[in-house]
Coordinates of C-alpha atoms in Angstrom, one line a residue:
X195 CA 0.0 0.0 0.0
X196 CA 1.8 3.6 -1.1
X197 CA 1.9 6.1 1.4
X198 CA -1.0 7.8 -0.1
X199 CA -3.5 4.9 -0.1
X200 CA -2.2 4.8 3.7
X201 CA -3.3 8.3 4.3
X202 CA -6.9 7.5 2.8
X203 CA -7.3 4.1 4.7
X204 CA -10.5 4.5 6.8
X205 CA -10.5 4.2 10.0
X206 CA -12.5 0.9 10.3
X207 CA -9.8 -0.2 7.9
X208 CA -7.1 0.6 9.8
X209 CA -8.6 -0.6 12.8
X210 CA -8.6 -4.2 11.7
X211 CA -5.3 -4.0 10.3
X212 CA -4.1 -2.7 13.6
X213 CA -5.6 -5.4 15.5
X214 CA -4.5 -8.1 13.3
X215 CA -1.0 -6.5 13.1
X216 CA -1.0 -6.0 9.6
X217 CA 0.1 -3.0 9.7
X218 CA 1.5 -0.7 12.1
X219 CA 0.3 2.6 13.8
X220 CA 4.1 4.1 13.5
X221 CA 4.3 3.7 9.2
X222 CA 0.8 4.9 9.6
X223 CA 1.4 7.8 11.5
X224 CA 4.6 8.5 9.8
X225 CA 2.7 8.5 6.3
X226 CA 0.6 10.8 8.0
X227 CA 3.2 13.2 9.0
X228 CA 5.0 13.3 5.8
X229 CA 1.8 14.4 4.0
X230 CA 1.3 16.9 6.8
X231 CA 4.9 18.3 6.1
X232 CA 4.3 18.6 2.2
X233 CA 0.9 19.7 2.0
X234 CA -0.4 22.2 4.8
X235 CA 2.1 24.8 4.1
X236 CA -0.4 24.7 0.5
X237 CA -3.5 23.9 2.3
X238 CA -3.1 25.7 6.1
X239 CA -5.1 23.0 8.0
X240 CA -3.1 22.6 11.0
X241 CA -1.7 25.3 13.6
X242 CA 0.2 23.3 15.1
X243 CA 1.8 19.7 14.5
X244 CA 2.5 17.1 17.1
X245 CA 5.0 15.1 15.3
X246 CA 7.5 14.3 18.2
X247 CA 4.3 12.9 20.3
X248 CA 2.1 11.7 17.7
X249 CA 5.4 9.0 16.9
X250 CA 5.3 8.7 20.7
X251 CA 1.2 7.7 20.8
X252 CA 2.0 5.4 18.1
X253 CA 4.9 3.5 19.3
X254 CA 3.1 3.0 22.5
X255 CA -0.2 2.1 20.4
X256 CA 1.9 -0.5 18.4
X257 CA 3.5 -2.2 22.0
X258 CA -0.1 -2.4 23.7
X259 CA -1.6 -3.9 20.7
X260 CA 1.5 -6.7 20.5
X261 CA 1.0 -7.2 24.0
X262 CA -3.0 -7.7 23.4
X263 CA -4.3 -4.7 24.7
X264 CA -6.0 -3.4 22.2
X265 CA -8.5 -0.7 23.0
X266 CA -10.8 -1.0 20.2
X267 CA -11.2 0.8 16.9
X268 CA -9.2 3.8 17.5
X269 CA -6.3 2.4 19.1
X270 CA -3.3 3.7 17.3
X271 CA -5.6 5.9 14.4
X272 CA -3.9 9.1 13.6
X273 CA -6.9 11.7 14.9
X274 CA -6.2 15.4 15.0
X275 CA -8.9 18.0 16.6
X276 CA -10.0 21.6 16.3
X277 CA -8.0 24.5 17.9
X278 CA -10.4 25.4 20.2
X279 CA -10.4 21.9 22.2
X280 CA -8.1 22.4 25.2
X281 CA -4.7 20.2 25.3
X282 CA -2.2 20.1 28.0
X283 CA 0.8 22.3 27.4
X284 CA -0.1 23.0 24.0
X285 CA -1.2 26.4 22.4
X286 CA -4.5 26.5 21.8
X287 CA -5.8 29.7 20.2
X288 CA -9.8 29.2 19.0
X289 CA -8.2 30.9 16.0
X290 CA -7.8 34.3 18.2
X291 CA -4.9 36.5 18.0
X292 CA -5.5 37.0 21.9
X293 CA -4.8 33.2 22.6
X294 CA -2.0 32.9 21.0
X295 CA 0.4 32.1 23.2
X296 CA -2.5 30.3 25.5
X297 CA -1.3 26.5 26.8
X298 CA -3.9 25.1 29.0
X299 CA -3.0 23.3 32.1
X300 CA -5.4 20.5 31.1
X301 CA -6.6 18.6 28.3
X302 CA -10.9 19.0 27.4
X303 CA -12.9 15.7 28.1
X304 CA -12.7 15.1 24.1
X305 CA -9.1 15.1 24.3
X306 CA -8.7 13.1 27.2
X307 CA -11.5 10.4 25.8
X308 CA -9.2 10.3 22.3
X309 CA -6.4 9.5 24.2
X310 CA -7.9 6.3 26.6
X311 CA -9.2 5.3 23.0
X312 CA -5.4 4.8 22.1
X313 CA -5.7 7.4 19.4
X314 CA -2.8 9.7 18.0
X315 CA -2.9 12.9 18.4
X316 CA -1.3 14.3 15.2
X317 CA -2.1 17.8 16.4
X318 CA -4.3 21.1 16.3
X319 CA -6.4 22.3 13.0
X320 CA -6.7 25.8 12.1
X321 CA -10.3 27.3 12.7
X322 CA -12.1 30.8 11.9
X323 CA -11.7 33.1 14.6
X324 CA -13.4 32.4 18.2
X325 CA -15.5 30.0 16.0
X326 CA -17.3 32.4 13.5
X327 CA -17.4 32.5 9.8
X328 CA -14.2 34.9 9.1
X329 CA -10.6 34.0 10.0
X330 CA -8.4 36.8 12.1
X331 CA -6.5 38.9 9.8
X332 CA -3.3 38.0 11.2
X333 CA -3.9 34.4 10.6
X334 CA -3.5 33.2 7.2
X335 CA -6.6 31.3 5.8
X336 CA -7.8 27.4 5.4
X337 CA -7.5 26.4 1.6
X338 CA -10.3 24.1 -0.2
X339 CA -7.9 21.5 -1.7
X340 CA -10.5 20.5 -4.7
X341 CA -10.3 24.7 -5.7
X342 CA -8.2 27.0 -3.8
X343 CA -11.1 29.6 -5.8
X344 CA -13.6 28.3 -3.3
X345 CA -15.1 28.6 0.5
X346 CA -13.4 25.6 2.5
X347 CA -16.6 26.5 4.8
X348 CA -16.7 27.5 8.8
X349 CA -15.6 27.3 11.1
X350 CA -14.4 23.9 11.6
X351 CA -12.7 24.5 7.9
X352 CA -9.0 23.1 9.3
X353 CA -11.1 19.8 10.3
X354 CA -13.0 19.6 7.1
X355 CA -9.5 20.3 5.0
X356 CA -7.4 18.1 6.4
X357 CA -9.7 14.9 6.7
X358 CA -9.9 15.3 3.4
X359 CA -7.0 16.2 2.0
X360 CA -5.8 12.7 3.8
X361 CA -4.2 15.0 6.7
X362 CA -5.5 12.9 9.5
X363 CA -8.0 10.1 9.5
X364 CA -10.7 11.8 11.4
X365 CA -11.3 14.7 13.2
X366 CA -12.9 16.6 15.6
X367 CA -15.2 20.0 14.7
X368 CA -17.6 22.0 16.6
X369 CA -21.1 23.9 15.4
X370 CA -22.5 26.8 16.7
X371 CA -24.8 27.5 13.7
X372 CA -23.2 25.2 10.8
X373 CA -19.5 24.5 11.7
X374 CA -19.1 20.9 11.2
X375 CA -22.1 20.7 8.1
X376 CA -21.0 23.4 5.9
X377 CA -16.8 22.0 5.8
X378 CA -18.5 19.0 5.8
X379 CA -20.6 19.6 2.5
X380 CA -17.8 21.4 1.1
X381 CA -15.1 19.3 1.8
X382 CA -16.6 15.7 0.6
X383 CA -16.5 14.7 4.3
X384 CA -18.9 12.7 6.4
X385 CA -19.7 15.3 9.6
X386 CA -21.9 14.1 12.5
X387 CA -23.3 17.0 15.0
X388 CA -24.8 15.1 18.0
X389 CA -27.8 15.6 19.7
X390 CA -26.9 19.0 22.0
X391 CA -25.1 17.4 25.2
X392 CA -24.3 14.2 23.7
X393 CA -20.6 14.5 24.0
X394 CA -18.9 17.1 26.9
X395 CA -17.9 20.5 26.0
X396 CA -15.4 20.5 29.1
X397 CA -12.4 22.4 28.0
X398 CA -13.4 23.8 24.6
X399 CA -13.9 27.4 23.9
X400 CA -16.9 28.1 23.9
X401 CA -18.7 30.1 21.2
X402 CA -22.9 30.1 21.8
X403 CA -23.1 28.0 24.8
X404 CA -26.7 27.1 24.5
X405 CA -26.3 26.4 20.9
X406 CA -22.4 24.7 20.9
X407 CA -21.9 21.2 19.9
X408 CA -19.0 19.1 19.2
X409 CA -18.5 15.8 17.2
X410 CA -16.3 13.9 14.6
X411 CA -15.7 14.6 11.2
X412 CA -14.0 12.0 9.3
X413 CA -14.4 10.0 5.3
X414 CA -17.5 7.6 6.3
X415 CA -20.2 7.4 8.3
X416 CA -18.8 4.4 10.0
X417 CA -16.1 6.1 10.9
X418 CA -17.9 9.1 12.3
X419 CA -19.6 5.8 14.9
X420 CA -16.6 4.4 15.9
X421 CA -15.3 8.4 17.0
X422 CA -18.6 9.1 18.8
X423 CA -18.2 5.6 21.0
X424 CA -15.3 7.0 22.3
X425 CA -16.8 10.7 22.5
X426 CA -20.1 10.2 24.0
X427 CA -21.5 10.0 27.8
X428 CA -21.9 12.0 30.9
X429 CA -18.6 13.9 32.1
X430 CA -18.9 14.6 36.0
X431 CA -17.1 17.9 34.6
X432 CA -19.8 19.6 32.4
X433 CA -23.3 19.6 34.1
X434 CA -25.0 19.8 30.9
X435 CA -23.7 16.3 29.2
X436 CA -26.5 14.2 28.7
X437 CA -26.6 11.3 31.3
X438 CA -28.0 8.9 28.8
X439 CA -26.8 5.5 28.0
X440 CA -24.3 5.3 24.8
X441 CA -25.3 3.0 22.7
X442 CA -23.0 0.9 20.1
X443 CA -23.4 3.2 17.0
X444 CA -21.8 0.8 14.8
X445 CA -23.7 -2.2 16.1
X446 CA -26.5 -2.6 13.4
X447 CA -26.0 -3.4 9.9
X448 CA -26.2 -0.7 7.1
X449 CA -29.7 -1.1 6.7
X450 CA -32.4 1.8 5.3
X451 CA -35.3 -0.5 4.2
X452 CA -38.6 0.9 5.5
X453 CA -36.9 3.8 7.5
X454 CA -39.1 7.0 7.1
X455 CA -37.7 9.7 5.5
X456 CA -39.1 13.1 5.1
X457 CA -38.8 15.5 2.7
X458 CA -40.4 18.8 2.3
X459 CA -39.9 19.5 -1.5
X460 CA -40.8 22.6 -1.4
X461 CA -37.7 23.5 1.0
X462 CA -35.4 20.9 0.0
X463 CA -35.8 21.3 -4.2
X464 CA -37.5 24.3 -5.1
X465 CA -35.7 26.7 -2.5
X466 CA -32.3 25.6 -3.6
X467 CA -29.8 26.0 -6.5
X468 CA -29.8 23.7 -9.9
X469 CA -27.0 22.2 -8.4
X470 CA -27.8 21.6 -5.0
X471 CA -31.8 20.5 -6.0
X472 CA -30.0 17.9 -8.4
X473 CA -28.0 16.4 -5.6
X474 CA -31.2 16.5 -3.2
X475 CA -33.1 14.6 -5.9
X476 CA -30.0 11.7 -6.3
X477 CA -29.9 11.5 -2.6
X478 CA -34.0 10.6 -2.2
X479 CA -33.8 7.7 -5.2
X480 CA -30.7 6.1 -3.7
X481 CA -32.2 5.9 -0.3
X482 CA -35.7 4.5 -2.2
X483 CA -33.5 2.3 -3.9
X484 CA -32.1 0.7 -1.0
X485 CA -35.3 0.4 0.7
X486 CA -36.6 3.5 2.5
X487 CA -40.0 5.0 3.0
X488 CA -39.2 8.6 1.5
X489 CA -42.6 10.9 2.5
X490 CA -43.4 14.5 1.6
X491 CA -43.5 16.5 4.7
X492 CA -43.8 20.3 5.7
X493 CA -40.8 21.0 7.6
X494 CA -42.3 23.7 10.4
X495 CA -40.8 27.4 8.9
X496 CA -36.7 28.2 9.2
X497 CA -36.5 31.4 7.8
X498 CA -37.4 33.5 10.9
X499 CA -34.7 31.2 12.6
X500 CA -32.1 32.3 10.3
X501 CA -32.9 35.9 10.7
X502 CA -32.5 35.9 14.5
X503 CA -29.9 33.4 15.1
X504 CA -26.9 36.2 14.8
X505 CA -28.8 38.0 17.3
X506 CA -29.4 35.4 20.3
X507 CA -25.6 33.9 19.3
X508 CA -24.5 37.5 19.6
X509 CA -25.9 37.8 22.7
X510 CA -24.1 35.0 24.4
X511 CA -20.9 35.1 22.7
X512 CA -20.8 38.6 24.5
X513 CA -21.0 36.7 27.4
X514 CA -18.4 34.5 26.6
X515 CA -15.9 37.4 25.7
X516 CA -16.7 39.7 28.4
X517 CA -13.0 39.3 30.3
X518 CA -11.7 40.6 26.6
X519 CA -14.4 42.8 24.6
X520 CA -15.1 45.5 24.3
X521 CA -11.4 46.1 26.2
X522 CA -9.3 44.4 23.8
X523 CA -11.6 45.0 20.6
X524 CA -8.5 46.3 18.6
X525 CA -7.3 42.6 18.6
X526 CA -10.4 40.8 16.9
X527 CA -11.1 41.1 13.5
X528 CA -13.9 42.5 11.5
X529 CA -16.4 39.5 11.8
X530 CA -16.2 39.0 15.2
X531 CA -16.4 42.5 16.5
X532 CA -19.4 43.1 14.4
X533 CA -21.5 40.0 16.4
X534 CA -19.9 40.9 19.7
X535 CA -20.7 44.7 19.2
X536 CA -24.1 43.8 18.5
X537 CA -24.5 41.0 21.2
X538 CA -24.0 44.2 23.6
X539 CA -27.2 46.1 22.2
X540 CA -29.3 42.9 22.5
X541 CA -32.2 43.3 25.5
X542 CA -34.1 40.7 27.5
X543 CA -37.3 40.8 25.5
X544 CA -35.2 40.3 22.3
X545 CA -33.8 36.9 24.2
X546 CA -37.6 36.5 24.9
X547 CA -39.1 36.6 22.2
X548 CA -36.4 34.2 20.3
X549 CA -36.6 31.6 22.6
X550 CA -40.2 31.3 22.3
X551 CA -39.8 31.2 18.4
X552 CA -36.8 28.7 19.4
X553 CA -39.3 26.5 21.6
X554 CA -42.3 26.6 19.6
X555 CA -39.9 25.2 16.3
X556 CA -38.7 22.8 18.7
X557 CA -42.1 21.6 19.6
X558 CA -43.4 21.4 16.1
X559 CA -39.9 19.3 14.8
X560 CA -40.8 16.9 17.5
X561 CA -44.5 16.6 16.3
X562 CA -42.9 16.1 12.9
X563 CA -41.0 12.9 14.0
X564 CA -44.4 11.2 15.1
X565 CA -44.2 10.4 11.5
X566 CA -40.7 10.5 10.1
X567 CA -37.3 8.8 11.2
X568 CA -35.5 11.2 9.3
X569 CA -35.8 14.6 8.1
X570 CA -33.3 15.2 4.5
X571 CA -32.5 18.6 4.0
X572 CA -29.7 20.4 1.9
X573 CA -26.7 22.1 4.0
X574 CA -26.8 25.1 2.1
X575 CA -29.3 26.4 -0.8
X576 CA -26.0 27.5 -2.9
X577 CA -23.5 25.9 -4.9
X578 CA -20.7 27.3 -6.7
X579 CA -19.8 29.6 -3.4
X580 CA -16.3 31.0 -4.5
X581 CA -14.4 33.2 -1.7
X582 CA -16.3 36.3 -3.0
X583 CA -19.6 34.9 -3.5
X584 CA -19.3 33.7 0.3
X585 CA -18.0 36.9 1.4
X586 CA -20.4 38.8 0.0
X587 CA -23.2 36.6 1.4
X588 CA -21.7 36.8 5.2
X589 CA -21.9 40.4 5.3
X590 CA -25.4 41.2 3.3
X591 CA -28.2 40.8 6.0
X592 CA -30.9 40.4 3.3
X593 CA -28.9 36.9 2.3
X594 CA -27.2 35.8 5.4
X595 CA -30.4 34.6 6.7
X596 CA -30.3 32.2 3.3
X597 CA -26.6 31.1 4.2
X598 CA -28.2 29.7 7.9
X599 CA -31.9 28.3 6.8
X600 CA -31.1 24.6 7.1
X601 CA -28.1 25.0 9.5
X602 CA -28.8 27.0 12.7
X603 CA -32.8 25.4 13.4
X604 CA -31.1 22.5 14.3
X605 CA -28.8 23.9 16.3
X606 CA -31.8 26.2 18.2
X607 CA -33.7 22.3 18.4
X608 CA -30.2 20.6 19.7
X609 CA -31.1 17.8 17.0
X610 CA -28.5 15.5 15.7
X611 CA -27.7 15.4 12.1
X612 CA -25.6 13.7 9.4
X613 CA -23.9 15.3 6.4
X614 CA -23.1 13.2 4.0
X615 CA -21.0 13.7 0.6
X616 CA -23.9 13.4 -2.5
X617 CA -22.3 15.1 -5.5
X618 CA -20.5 18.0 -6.9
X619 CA -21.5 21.3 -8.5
X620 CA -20.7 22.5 -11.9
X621 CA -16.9 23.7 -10.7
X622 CA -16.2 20.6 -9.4
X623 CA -16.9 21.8 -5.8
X624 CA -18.6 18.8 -3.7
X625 CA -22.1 19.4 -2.4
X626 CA -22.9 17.6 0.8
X627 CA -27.1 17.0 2.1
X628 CA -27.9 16.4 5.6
X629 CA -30.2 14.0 7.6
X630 CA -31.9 15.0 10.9
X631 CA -33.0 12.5 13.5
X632 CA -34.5 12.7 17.1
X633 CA -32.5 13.4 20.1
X634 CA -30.1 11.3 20.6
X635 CA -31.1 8.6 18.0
X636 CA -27.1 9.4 16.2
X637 CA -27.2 5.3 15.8
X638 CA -29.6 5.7 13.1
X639 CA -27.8 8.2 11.5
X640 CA -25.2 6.7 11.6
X641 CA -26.7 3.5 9.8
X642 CA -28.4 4.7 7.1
X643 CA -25.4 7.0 7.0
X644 CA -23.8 4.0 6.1
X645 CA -26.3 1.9 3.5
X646 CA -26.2 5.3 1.8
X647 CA -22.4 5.0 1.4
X648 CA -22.6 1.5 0.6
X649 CA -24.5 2.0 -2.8
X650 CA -22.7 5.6 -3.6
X651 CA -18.7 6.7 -3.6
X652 CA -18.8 10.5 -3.6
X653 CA -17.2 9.7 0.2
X654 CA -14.5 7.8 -1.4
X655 CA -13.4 10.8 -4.2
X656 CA -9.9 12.9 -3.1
X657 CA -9.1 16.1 -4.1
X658 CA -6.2 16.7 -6.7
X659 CA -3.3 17.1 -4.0

């Protein structure tokens, strides 16, 4: 196997090979780092590189595993995770000019869960700034690797570059209002949001905390299970992880044959681009070729979500950055000033009256699910999003509410969601679609996830690097 075909493995691959000493975690973490060294000065997905340690995880990975202590699927995988995810003695900025020379005393529960999985920690990916949609101005920015010309998406765009650019295996990404869908969909990668409190938010930077989420990102929806196993459950140090049982999200076969599945054409076709509708329509007669029960439904209204979301997120990313803004305002960049500076004019009945739109679209998503599994929806209603079509967008606040539709109503409802790769747009940009599922039902996602995959390969394309 060459060193490229190494770097693309999938993590369920690896994991056998692993286990049956096949192969070993050190050439596999050395491919790894040799790709790192000649592509990210191109491509800008990592801050910083762990190369000394990582070759220190895997050595140790290799002599557990020939002793026969193997720790399960992620036992000696090369795994990297999103600068804003705490790590003991190493910098960790959340892409902020003010944390730059920040090196927490501790690792965050993700970290810490990574590591007792036997993973190896190949090091920190870049991120737009304090987890919005711009990047600081004195960092440089993430590069798409299918067309340098394009949006490599927000803010998790580090993750979502260098999983599939073959930097890592998986990773780890975090969404506030679309940070682990929109690299997902434009990156070709697989991106799984849990269910809001599903996996601990201990030690990572917070953005929105009411909205933040944090999950894997890696080239299957297998593989996306496997990192949740070792990501999920309560964590006595964040009060709001859910205290649910964790189930074995990679226990059931790939299997979508009478799953419901609902689709509100209207939303999901006809409010979308040529491009995007196409790969919405390819998406519904795979899934009813394998066997699922797709059903027209009316998916309650997003719109009014998207036109508010900036404001309550504002509101408690002011919070959030109180100890630094508005003191230190000359140190943030344009982006994040703007939502901070208007998270400080936002009053009580404004939080009012969006958290009764917030609980009423919660209530009526529920209802929806008396009849559905799954809810498909596009990630975003445009295709084609070069950097100055999606710079544009950000900053007009007639279109920026168009940008969010199908991203931040999930985050307000806390549901889970899948993206999966489905196609690519005229420019040879991929185009990713999302499924929605109940609270804390990511096992199904991550099952049909999986049949999906089984009859299409969009997951298994790489970029021309």
């Amino acid at each position: 196997m060459s060193s490229t075909d190494l770097c693309y493995a999938s993590l369920s691959d690896l994991a056998r090979n692993f286990a049956s000493r096949a192969l070993s975690p050190k050439e596999v973490t050395r491919a790894h780092l040799e790709r790192i060294d000649r592509l990210n000065p191109l491509l800008g997905a990592y801050t910083t590189v762990l190369a000394e340690s990582a070759l220190a995880d895997a050595e140790r990975a290799e002599e557990e595993i020939g002793r026969g202590e193997y720790r399960g699927p992620l036992h000696g995988i090369p795994i990297a995770v999103k600068d804003l995810c705490y790590t003991e003695g190493t910098a960790t900025t959340a892409g902020m000019a003010i944390y730059r020379d920040f090196h927490p005393t501790y690792d965050a529960t993700v970290v810490s869960r990574l590591r007792r999985a036997g993973a190896v920690l190949l090091g920190k990916l870049h991120m737009c700034e304090a987890g919005g949609a711009e990047y600081h101005p004195s960092f440089p920015a993430v590069v798409n690797p299918w067309s340098p010309h394009h949006w490599a998406g927000a803010s998790s765009s580090g993750s979502g570059v260098a999983t599939t650019a073959g930097l890592c295996v998986a990773s780890l990404g975090t969404d506030t209002g679309g940070s682990i869908r929109t690299p997902s969909s434009m990156n070709a990668v697989t991106g799984l949001k849990p269910t809001w409190g599903r996996v601990s938010v201990h030690g990572m930077f917070a953005m929105a905390p009411s909205l933040d989420t944090i999950g894997p990102m890696a080239r299957s929806a297998e593989d996306t299970g496997h990192m949740l196993q070792a990501l999920a459950g309560p964590d006595a140090n964040d009060p709001t992880a859910v205290r649910a049982e964790v189930p074995d999200y990679t226990a059931r076969p790939p299997e979508v044959r009478a799953v419901r599945i609902g689709v509100d054409p209207e939303i999901a076709v006809g409010s979308v681009e040529s491009d995007v509708a196409q790969v919405i329509r390819d998406a519904i007669r795979t899934l009813e070729d394998l066997g699922a029960d797709v059903r027209e439904v009316s998916l309650p209204p997003t719109a009014a979500l998207g036109a508010v979301w900036g404001t309550y997120m504002g509101a408690e990313a002011a919070v959030v950055h109180e100890k630094t803004f508005p003191s230190r305002s000359a140190e943030y960049g344009q982006f994040m000033r703007q939502v901070l500076d208007e998270g400080h004019t936002v009053s009580g009945m404004d939080i009012a009256r969006i958290e009764s739109e917030r609980r009423i679209f919660t209530g009526k998503l529920a209802a929806l699910f008396d009849d559905i599994d799954l809810l498909l929806v596009p990630v975003l209603r445009y295709a084609d999003l070069t950097l100055e079509r999606f710079s544009a967008l950000l900053f007009d606040p007639d279109e920026l509410p168009n940008v969010l539709r199908f991203l931040v109503p999930f985050n307000f409802s806390g549901s889970p969601t899948i993206t999966l790769p489905g196609g690519f747009d005229k420019s040879g940009v991929p185009i990713g679609f999302q499924l929605v599922a109940r609270h804390l039902d990511e096992q199904l996602l991550v099952r049909v996830g999986r049949a999906y995959q089984s009859a299409t390969d969009w997951h298994l394309r790489r970029p021309p690097c």
